[in-house]
PDB file of C-alpha atoms in Angstrom:
ATOM      1  CA  MET A 215     112.749  28.251 141.997  1.00  0.00           C
ATOM      2  CA  THR A 216     112.624  31.221 139.614  1.00  0.00           C
ATOM      3  CA  TYR A 217     113.418  33.572 142.433  1.00  0.00           C
ATOM      4  CA  LEU A 218     116.503  31.468 143.296  1.00  0.00           C
ATOM      5  CA  ARG A 219     117.725  31.699 139.483  1.00  0.00           C
ATOM      6  CA  THR A 220     117.054  35.420 139.575  1.00  0.00           C
ATOM      7  CA  ALA A 221     118.923  35.957 142.599  1.00  0.00           C
ATOM      8  CA  ALA A 222     121.675  33.773 141.331  1.00  0.00           C
ATOM      9  CA  PHE A 223     121.906  35.684 138.093  1.00  0.00           C
ATOM     10  CA  VAL A 224     122.039  39.005 139.834  1.00  0.00           C
ATOM     11  CA  LEU A 225     124.998  37.681 142.223  1.00  0.00           C
ATOM     12  CA  VAL A 226     126.805  36.591 138.961  1.00  0.00           C
ATOM     13  CA  LEU A 227     126.435  39.910 137.349  1.00  0.00           C
ATOM     14  CA  ALA A 228     127.495  41.813 140.306  1.00  0.00           C
ATOM     15  CA  ALA A 229     130.430  39.677 140.700  1.00  0.00           C
ATOM     16  CA  CYS A 230     131.470  40.198 137.147  1.00  0.00           C
ATOM     17  CA  SER A 231     130.969  43.907 136.970  1.00  0.00           C
ATOM     18  CA  PRO A 232     134.187  46.042 136.729  1.00  0.00           C
ATOM     19  CA  GLY A 233     134.218  48.825 139.371  1.00  0.00           C
ATOM     20  CA  ASP A 234     131.333  50.769 140.433  1.00  0.00           C
ATOM     21  CA  GLY A 235     131.007  52.711 137.192  1.00  0.00           C
ATOM     22  CA  GLY A 236     129.497  55.725 138.996  1.00  0.00           C
ATOM     23  CA  TYR A 237     127.245  53.600 141.003  1.00  0.00           C
ATOM     24  CA  GLY A 238     127.411  53.066 145.015  1.00  0.00           C
ATOM     25  CA  ALA A 239     128.227  50.227 146.969  1.00  0.00           C
ATOM     26  CA  ALA A 240     124.172  49.565 147.041  1.00  0.00           C
ATOM     27  CA  SER A 241     124.263  49.415 143.298  1.00  0.00           C
ATOM     28  CA  GLY A 242     122.456  52.354 142.932  1.00  0.00           C
ATOM     29  CA  PRO A 243     123.127  55.780 141.446  1.00  0.00           C
ATOM     30  CA  MET A 244     125.434  58.108 143.329  1.00  0.00           C
ATOM     31  CA  THR A 245     124.021  60.952 145.234  1.00  0.00           C
ATOM     32  CA  VAL A 246     125.479  64.425 144.484  1.00  0.00           C
ATOM     33  CA  GLU A 247     127.022  64.189 148.134  1.00  0.00           C
ATOM     34  CA  GLN A 248     128.429  60.971 147.148  1.00  0.00           C
ATOM     35  CA  LEU A 249     129.956  62.177 143.863  1.00  0.00           C
ATOM     36  CA  ALA A 250     131.346  65.433 145.650  1.00  0.00           C
ATOM     37  CA  ALA A 251     133.001  63.365 148.565  1.00  0.00           C
ATOM     38  CA  LYS A 252     134.658  61.260 145.910  1.00  0.00           C
ATOM     39  CA  ALA A 253     135.713  64.570 144.175  1.00  0.00           C
ATOM     40  CA  GLY A 254     137.052  65.856 147.614  1.00  0.00           C
ATOM     41  CA  CYS A 255     134.454  68.430 148.546  1.00  0.00           C
ATOM     42  CA  THR A 256     131.319  69.192 150.083  1.00  0.00           C
ATOM     43  CA  PRO A 257     128.715  70.276 147.725  1.00  0.00           C
ATOM     44  CA  HIS A 258     126.467  73.481 148.067  1.00  0.00           C
ATOM     45  CA  ILE A 259     123.105  72.180 146.941  1.00  0.00           C
ATOM     46  CA  GLN A 260     121.687  74.613 144.244  1.00  0.00           C
ATOM     47  CA  ILE A 261     118.825  72.430 143.117  1.00  0.00           C
ATOM     48  CA  ASP A 262     116.981  69.582 145.018  1.00  0.00           C
ATOM     49  CA  ALA A 263     114.166  68.385 143.097  1.00  0.00           C
ATOM     50  CA  ARG A 264     112.623  64.754 142.624  1.00  0.00           C
ATOM     51  CA  GLU A 265     113.782  64.612 139.019  1.00  0.00           C
ATOM     52  CA  LEU A 266     117.304  65.984 139.444  1.00  0.00           C
ATOM     53  CA  ARG A 267     119.762  67.324 142.151  1.00  0.00           C
ATOM     54  CA  GLN A 268     122.739  69.799 141.557  1.00  0.00           C
ATOM     55  CA  GLY A 269     125.368  70.884 143.764  1.00  0.00           C
ATOM     56  CA  HIS A 270     128.340  73.458 143.418  1.00  0.00           C
ATOM     57  CA  CYS A 271     131.857  72.164 144.493  1.00  0.00           C
ATOM     58  CA  GLU A 272     135.180  73.866 144.768  1.00  0.00           C
ATOM     59  CA  THR A 273     138.361  72.112 145.375  1.00  0.00           C
ATOM     60  CA  GLY A 274     141.968  72.459 144.508  1.00  0.00           C
ATOM     61  CA  ASP A 275     140.909  71.234 140.971  1.00  0.00           C
ATOM     62  CA  GLY A 276     138.660  74.100 140.567  1.00  0.00           C
ATOM     63  CA  GLU A 277     135.040  74.816 140.663  1.00  0.00           C
ATOM     64  CA  PHE A 278     132.173  72.477 139.194  1.00  0.00           C
ATOM     65  CA  PHE A 279     128.604  71.695 139.219  1.00  0.00           C
ATOM     66  CA  LEU A 280     127.442  68.164 139.566  1.00  0.00           C
ATOM     67  CA  THR A 281     124.151  67.064 138.794  1.00  0.00           C
ATOM     68  CA  THR A 282     122.383  63.863 139.431  1.00  0.00           C
ATOM     69  CA  PHE A 283     119.127  62.551 137.714  1.00  0.00           C
ATOM     70  CA  ALA A 284     116.370  60.308 138.598  1.00  0.00           C
ATOM     71  CA  THR A 285     116.190  58.658 135.424  1.00  0.00           C
ATOM     72  CA  GLN A 286     118.160  58.168 132.099  1.00  0.00           C
ATOM     73  CA  GLN A 287     115.215  60.058 130.279  1.00  0.00           C
ATOM     74  CA  GLY A 288     115.453  62.848 132.748  1.00  0.00           C
ATOM     75  CA  LYS A 289     119.185  62.819 132.015  1.00  0.00           C
ATOM     76  CA  ASP A 290     118.922  62.732 128.378  1.00  0.00           C
ATOM     77  CA  ALA A 291     116.445  65.509 128.562  1.00  0.00           C
ATOM     78  CA  TRP A 292     118.617  67.574 130.279  1.00  0.00           C
ATOM     79  CA  MET A 293     121.672  67.026 128.255  1.00  0.00           C
ATOM     80  CA  ASP A 294     119.723  67.995 125.092  1.00  0.00           C
ATOM     81  CA  THR A 295     119.322  71.499 126.559  1.00  0.00           C
ATOM     82  CA  ALA A 296     122.659  71.742 127.942  1.00  0.00           C
ATOM     83  CA  PRO A 297     124.728  74.580 126.839  1.00  0.00           C
ATOM     84  CA  GLU A 298     126.858  72.943 123.773  1.00  0.00           C
ATOM     85  CA  TYR A 299     130.019  75.423 124.313  1.00  0.00           C
ATOM     86  CA  ASN A 300     130.504  73.858 127.614  1.00  0.00           C
ATOM     87  CA  PRO A 301     132.175  70.639 128.320  1.00  0.00           C
ATOM     88  CA  HIS A 302     130.575  67.874 130.260  1.00  0.00           C
ATOM     89  CA  LEU A 303     131.809  64.959 132.400  1.00  0.00           C
ATOM     90  CA  VAL A 304     129.279  62.223 131.719  1.00  0.00           C
ATOM     91  CA  GLY A 305     128.683  59.240 133.871  1.00  0.00           C
ATOM     92  CA  PRO A 306     125.719  56.892 134.810  1.00  0.00           C
ATOM     93  CA  LEU A 307     122.764  59.276 135.679  1.00  0.00           C
ATOM     94  CA  TRP A 308     125.078  62.147 136.621  1.00  0.00           C
ATOM     95  CA  THR A 309     127.011  64.961 134.784  1.00  0.00           C
ATOM     96  CA  ALA A 310     129.643  67.374 135.984  1.00  0.00           C
ATOM     97  CA  LEU A 311     130.008  70.915 134.262  1.00  0.00           C
ATOM     98  CA  SER A 312     133.014  73.138 134.109  1.00  0.00           C
ATOM     99  CA  SER A 313     135.856  74.122 132.103  1.00  0.00           C
ATOM    100  CA  ARG A 314     137.916  71.331 130.118  1.00  0.00           C
ATOM    101  CA  ALA A 315     141.001  71.766 132.277  1.00  0.00           C
ATOM    102  CA  VAL A 316     138.878  71.313 135.628  1.00  0.00           C
ATOM    103  CA  LEU A 317     136.857  68.362 134.591  1.00  0.00           C
ATOM    104  CA  GLU A 318     140.108  66.419 133.322  1.00  0.00           C
ATOM    105  CA  ARG A 319     141.180  66.787 136.863  1.00  0.00           C
ATOM    106  CA  VAL A 320     138.093  65.822 138.259  1.00  0.00           C
ATOM    107  CA  GLN A 321     137.709  62.979 135.739  1.00  0.00           C
ATOM    108  CA  ARG A 322     140.651  61.245 137.639  1.00  0.00           C
ATOM    109  CA  ARG A 323     138.478  61.044 140.759  1.00  0.00           C
ATOM    110  CA  LEU A 324     135.092  60.347 139.317  1.00  0.00           C
ATOM    111  CA  GLY A 325     135.652  58.651 135.959  1.00  0.00           C
ATOM    112  CA  GLY A 326     133.054  59.274 133.234  1.00  0.00           C
ATOM    113  CA  ASP A 327     133.419  60.276 129.921  1.00  0.00           C
ATOM    114  CA  LEU A 328     134.467  63.843 128.773  1.00  0.00           C
ATOM    115  CA  HIS A 329     132.122  65.259 126.039  1.00  0.00           C
ATOM    116  CA  LEU A 330     133.533  68.440 124.375  1.00  0.00           C
ATOM    117  CA  LYS A 331     131.708  70.883 122.405  1.00  0.00           C
ATOM    118  CA  ASP A 332     128.627  68.374 121.495  1.00  0.00           C
ATOM    119  CA  HIS A 333     127.859  66.758 124.701  1.00  0.00           C
ATOM    120  CA  ARG A 334     126.267  63.876 123.083  1.00  0.00           C
ATOM    121  CA  VAL A 335     129.767  62.800 121.675  1.00  0.00           C
ATOM    122  CA  LYS A 336     132.747  61.657 123.622  1.00  0.00           C
ATOM    123  CA  GLY A 337     135.706  63.989 123.365  1.00  0.00           C
TER     124      GLY A 337
END
């Protein structure tokens, strides 16, 4: 009986959730490849580790790096060491790094929050 209640609760949450918010159709975090496809590019993977993956993209919007994280803790640790002078586009378990102009254009496709000088604060 508890299993049925839990399953029903999960279905209700899924039905009430707005959009995918940076999560894929299977309700898991999006991969670098999925984010890149949404942004209109094929990524050149530069880091392929268990904790994070990073790919470089080049589109008509410009060049940018997409990074996905295995955990929120890993994302937070990376963000704490990220260069503060570069703006970041931040989504659930992912970030994009480039110039502000490029990120503003990429944001139209990926969503996320634009963090300017201090990446911990939305711009």
